[in-house]
Tab-separated table of C-alpha atoms in Angstrom:
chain	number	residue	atom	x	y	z
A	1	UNK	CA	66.208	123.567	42.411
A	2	UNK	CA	62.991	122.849	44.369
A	3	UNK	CA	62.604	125.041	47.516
A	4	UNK	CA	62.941	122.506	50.978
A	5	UNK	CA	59.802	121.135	51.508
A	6	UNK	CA	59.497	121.049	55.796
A	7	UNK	CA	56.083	119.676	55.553
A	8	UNK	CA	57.323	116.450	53.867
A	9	UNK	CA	60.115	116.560	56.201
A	10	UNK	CA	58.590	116.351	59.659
A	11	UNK	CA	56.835	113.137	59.546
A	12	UNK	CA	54.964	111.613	62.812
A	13	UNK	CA	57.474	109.194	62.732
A	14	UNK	CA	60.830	111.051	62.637
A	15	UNK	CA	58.554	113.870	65.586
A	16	UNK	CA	57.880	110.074	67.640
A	17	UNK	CA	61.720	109.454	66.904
A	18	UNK	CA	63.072	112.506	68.194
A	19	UNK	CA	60.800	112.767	70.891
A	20	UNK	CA	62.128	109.452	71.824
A	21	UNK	CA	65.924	110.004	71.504
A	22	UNK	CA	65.157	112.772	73.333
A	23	UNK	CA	63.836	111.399	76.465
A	24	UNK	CA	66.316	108.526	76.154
A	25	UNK	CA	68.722	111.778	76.224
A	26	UNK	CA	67.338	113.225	79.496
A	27	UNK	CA	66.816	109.433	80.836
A	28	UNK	CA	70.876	109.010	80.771
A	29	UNK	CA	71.297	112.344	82.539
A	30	UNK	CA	69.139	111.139	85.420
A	31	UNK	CA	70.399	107.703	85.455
A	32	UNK	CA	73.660	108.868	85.978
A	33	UNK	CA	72.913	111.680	88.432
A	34	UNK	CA	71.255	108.950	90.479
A	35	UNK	CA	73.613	106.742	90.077
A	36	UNK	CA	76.648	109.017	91.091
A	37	UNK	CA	74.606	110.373	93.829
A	38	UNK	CA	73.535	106.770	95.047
A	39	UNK	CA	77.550	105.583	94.246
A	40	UNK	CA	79.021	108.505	96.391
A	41	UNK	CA	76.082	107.669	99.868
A	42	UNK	CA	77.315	103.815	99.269
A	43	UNK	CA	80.897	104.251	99.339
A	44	UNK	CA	80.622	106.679	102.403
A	45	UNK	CA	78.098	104.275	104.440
A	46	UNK	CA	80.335	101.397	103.400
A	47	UNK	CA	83.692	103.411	105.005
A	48	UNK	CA	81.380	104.754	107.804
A	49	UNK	CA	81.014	101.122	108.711
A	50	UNK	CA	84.643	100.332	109.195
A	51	UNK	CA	84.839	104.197	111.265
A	52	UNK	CA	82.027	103.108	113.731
A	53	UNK	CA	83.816	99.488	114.559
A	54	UNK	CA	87.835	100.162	115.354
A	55	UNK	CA	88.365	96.677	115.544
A	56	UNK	CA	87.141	96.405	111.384
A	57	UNK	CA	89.903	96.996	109.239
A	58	UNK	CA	89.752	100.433	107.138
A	59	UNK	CA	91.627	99.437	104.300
A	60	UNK	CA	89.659	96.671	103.530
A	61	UNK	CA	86.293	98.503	103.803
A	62	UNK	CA	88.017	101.619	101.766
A	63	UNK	CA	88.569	99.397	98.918
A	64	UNK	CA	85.096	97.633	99.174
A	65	UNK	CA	83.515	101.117	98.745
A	66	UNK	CA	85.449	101.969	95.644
A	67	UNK	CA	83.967	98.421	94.485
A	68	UNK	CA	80.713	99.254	95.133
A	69	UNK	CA	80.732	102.346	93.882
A	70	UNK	CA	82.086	101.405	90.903
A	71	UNK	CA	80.052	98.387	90.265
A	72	UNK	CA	76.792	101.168	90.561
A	73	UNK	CA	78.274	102.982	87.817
A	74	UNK	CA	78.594	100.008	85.951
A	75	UNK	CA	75.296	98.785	86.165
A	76	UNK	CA	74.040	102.734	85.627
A	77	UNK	CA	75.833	102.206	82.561
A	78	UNK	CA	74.459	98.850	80.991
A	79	UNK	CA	70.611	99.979	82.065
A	80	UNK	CA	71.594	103.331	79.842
A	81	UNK	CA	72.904	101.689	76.657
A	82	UNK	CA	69.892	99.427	76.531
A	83	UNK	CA	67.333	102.644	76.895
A	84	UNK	CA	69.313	103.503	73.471
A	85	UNK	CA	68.528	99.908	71.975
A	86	UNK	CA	71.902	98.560	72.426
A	87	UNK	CA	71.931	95.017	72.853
A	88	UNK	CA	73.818	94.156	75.904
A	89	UNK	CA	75.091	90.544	74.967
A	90	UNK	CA	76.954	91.984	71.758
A	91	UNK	CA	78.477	94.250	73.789
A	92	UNK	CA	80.241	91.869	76.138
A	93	UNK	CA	81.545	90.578	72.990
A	94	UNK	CA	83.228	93.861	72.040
A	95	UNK	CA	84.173	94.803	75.218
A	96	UNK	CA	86.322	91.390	75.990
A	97	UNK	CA	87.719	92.702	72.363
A	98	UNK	CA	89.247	95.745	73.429
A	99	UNK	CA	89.590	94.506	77.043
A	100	UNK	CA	92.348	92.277	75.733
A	101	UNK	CA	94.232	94.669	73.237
A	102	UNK	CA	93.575	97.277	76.200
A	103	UNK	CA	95.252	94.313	78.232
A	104	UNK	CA	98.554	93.879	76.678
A	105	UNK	CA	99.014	97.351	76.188
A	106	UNK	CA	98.388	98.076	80.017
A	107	UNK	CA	100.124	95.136	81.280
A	108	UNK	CA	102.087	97.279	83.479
A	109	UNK	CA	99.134	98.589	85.047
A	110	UNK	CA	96.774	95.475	85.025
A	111	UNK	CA	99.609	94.110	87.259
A	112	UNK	CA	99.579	96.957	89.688
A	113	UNK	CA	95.750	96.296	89.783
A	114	UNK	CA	95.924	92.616	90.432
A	115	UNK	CA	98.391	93.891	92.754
A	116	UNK	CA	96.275	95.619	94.761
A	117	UNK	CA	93.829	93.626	95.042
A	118	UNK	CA	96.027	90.611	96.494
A	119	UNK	CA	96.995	93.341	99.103
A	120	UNK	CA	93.991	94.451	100.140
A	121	UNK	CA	93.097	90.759	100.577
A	122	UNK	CA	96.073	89.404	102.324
A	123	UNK	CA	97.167	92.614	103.717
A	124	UNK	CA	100.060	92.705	104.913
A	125	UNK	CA	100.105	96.373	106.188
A	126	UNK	CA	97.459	98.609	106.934
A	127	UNK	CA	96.866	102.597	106.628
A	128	UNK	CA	98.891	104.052	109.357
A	129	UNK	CA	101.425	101.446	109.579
A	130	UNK	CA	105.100	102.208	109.253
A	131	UNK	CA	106.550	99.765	106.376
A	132	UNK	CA	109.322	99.553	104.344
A	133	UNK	CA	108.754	98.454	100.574
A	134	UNK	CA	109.965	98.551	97.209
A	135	UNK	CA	112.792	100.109	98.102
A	136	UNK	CA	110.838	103.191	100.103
A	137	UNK	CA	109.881	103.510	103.568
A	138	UNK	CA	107.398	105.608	105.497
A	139	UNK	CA	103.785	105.323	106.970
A	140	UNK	CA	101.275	104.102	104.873
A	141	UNK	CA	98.152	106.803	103.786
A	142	UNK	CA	96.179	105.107	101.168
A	143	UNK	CA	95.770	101.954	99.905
A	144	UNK	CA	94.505	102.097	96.107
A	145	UNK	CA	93.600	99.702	93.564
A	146	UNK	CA	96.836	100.814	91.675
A	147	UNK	CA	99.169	102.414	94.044
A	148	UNK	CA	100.023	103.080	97.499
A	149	UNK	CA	100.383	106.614	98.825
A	150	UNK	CA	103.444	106.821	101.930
A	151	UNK	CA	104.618	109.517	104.263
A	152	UNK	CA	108.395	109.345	104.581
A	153	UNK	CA	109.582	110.752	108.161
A	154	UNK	CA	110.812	113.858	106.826
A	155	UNK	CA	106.622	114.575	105.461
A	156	UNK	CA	107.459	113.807	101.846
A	157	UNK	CA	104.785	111.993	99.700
A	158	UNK	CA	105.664	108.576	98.095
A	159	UNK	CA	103.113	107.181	95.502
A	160	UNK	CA	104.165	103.717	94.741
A	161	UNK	CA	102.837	101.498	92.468
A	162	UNK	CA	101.562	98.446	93.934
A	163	UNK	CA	103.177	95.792	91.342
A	164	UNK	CA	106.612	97.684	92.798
A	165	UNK	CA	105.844	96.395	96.650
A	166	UNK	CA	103.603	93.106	95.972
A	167	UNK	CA	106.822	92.065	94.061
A	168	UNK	CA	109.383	92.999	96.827
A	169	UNK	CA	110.134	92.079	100.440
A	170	UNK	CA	107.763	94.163	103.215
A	171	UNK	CA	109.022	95.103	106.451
A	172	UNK	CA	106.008	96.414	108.288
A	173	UNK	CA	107.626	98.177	111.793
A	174	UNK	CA	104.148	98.614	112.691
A	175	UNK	CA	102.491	94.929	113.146
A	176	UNK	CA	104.166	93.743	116.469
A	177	UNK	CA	103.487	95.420	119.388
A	178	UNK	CA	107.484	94.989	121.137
A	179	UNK	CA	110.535	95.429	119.360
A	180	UNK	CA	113.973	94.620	119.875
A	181	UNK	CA	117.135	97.326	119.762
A	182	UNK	CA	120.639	95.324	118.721
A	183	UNK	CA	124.011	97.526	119.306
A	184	UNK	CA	127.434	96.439	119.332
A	185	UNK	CA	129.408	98.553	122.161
A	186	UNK	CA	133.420	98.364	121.109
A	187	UNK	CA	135.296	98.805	124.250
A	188	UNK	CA	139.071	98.798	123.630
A	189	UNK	CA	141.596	96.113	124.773
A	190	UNK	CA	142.746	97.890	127.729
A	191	UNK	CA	139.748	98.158	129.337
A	192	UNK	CA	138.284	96.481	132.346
A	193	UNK	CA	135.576	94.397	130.766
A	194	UNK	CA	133.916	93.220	133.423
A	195	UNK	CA	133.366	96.759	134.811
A	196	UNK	CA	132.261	97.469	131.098
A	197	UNK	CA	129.299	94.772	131.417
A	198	UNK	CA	128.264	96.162	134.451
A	199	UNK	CA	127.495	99.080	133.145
A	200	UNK	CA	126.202	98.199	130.264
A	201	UNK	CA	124.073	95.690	132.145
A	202	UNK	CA	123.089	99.084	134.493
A	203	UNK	CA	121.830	100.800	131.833
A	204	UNK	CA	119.748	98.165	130.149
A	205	UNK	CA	117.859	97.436	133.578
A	206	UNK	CA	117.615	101.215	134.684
A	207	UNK	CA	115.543	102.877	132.255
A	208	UNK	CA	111.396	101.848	132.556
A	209	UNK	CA	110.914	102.380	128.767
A	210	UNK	CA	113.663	99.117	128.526
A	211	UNK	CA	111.423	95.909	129.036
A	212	UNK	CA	112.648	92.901	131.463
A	213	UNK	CA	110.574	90.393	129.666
A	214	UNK	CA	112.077	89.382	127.172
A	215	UNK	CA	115.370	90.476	129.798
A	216	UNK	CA	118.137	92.081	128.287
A	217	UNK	CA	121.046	90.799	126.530
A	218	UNK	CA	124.674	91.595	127.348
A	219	UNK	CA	127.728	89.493	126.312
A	220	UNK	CA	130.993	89.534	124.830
A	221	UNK	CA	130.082	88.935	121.573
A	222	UNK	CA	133.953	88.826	119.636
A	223	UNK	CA	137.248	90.199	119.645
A	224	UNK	CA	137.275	92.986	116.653
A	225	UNK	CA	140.458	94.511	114.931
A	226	UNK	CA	140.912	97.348	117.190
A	227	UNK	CA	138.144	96.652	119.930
A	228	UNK	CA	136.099	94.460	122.162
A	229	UNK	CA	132.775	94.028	120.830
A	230	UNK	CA	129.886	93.314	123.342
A	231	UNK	CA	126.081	92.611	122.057
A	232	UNK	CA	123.710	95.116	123.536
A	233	UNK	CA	120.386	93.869	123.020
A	234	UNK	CA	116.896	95.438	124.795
A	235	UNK	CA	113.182	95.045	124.246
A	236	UNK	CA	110.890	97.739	124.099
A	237	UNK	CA	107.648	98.581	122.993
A	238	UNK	CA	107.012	99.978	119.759
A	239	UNK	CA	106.168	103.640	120.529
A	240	UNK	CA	109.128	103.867	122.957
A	241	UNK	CA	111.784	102.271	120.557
A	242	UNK	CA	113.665	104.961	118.496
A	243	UNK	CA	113.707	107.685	121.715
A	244	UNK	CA	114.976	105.235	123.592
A	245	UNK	CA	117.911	103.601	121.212
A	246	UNK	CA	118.754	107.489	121.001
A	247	UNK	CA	118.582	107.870	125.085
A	248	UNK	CA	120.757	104.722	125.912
A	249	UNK	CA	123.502	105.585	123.251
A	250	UNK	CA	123.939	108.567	124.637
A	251	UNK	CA	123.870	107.125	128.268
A	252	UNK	CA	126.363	104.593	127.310
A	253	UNK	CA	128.944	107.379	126.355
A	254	UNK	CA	128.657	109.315	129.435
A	255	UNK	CA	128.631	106.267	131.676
A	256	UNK	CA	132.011	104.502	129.967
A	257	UNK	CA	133.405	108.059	130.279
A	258	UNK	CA	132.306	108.332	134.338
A	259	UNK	CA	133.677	104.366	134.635
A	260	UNK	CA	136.947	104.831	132.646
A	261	UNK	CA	135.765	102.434	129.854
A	262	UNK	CA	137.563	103.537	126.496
A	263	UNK	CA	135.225	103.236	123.362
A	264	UNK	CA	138.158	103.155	120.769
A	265	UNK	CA	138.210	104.603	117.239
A	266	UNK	CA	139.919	103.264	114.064
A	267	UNK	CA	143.625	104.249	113.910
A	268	UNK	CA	146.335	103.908	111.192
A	269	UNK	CA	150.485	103.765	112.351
A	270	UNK	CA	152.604	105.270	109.483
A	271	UNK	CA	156.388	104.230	109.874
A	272	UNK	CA	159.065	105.640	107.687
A	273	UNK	CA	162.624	104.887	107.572
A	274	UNK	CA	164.233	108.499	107.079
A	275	UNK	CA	167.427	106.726	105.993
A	276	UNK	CA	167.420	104.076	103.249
A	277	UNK	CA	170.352	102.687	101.518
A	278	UNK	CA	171.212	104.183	98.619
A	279	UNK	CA	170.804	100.619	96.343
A	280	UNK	CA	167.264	100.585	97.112
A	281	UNK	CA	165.636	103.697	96.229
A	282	UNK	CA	163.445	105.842	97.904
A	283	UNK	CA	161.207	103.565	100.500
A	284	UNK	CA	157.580	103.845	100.527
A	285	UNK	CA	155.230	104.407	103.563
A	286	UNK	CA	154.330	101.326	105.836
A	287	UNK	CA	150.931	101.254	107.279
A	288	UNK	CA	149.879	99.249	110.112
C-alpha cells in the first residue's frame, strides 16, 4: 500500500476552504456573542422604560423585552446560517415542516403560548395584583409567555400554565380601588331586634376604616331555621378590607354580648318515650 501522500492532499483549494469554514466558525461565535450581549442591553432598556414611567404597565413592557430579545437572536441566527451558504428561503420551507409536526405534538403548550399572549394584550391582571384563577389564588409575580408564577398568602409558589387561567373565570381582588364586606348576623328569635340594628348600625358607622359613601347596609334580610338573619354590608377600601371584616366580627360579638343580643347556634331536641307498648317494639329516637 502506497505511503499517504500530504503533498497531494493539501491543495490551495481545500487550505482556501478551511480557512474559510474557519472564519465562518469564529464569525458565528461573534455573531452570537453580540447578539446575546446586544439581546440582554435591549430587554433591560426596554423594562427600564416601563421602571422610569409608573403609570406604563410592567407586564406589558416585560413581555415586549422577551420579544425583542428574542427576535435579535433570531435574526443573529438567519445572518449565521447564510455566512455557512445556507439558503434562507429553503429553510422557511423546512422550518414550517417541523413547525407543524412540532405543532400537534405541543398543542398543549402552543395553547399556553397563545395564551399568554392574549393576556399580556388584554390583561386582565397585572404583576402584583391579587387574583384568583384556574382554580388557585394568590398575588401575581410573573407574567410569562407560557405560565404565570403566583404567591399564595401563606408564601408558597404557584406556576400555572396560562391555557389553565385564559380558559377559566378571573377574579382579580386587586383592580378596584373599594370593596364591599357582606355578613349575615343571626340573632335569635327572642331577641330585641330593633336594639340588634342599632348596634349593628353603630358599628358600621363607628369605625373610620368603614366608608359612608357608598353608606352602609343593615336590614332584616329573612327569618332562618333557628335565627334572625340581618344583612351586614360595608364599603371599604381595598388595603383596609380583610383587617377590618376581622375587627367588626369581633366587635359585633362583644357588642351583642354588652346589649343582650343572643347570636344563636344550631341545636338538635332528642325525645324518647322510656315506655313503649309492648306490640310495637322498641321505639326509635325523634329528632327535632
Amino acid at each position: 500500500m502506497d505511503g499517504f501522500n500530504l503533498n497531494g492532499f493539501v491543495t490551495d483549494e481545500r487550505v482556501t476552504l478551511a480557512i474559510a469554514m474557519a472564519l465562518n466558525v469564529i464569525y458565528a461565535i461573534v455573531i452570537f456573542a453580540v447578539a446575546l450581549t446586544v439581546a440582554g442591553w435591549a430587554r433591560r432598556r426596554v423594562e427600564a422604560f416601563a421602571r422610569r414611567h409608573p403609570r406604563v404597565d410592567a407586564t406589558l413592557f416585560g413581555f415586549l423585552g422577551n420579544v425583542v430579545k428574542y427576535t435579535i437572536m433570531v435574526m443573529a441566527l438567519i445572518f449565521v446560517l447564510s455566512r455557512f451558504g445556507i439558503q434562507t428561503a429553503s429553510l422557511v420551507a423546512v422550518i414550517g415542516a417541523a413547525g407543524l409536526a412540532i405543532g400537534l405534538a405541543l398543542q398543549g403548550t402552543l395553547s399556553n403560548l397563545a395564551a399568554g399572549v392574549m393576556l399580556v394584550m388584554f390583561r386582565p391582571f397585572r404583576v402584583g395584583d391579587y387574583i384568583e384563577a384556574g382554580g388557585q389564588a394568590g398575588t401575581v409575580r410573573e407574567i410569562s409567555l407560557f405560565y404565570t408564577e403566583m404567591a399564595s398568602y401563606d408564601g408558597l409558589q404557584i406556576i400555572l400554565p396560562n391555557g389553565d387561567i385564559w380558559s377559566s373565570a378571573i377574579k382579580n381582588y386587586s383592580t378596584n380601588p373599594t370593596r364591599m364586606m357582606d355578613l349575615t348576623i343571626g340573632v335569635s328569635y327572642g331577641s330585641d331586634l330593633q336594639t340588634a340594628q342599632e348596634v349593628l348600625e353603630r358599628i358600621a358607622h363607628s369605625d373610620p376604616r368603614a366608608l359612608q359613601d357608598p353608606a352602609p347596609f343593615v336590614k332584616v334580610k329573612e327569618l332562618g331555621a333557628s335565627s334572625v338573619d340581618f344583612v351586614f354590608r360595608v364599603w371599604a377600601n381595598r388595603a383596609d378590607w380583610w383587617a377590618l371584616k376581622c375587627d367588626l366580627t369581633r366587635r359585633i360579638k362583644e357588642e351583642f354580648d354588652a346589649a343582650g343580643v343572643d347570636i344563636p347556634f344550631p341545636t338538635q331536641t332528642l325525645v324518647y318515650d322510656p315506655a313503649p307498648k309492648p306490640e310495637d317494639g322498641p321505639r326509635p329516637l325523634l329528632m327535632e
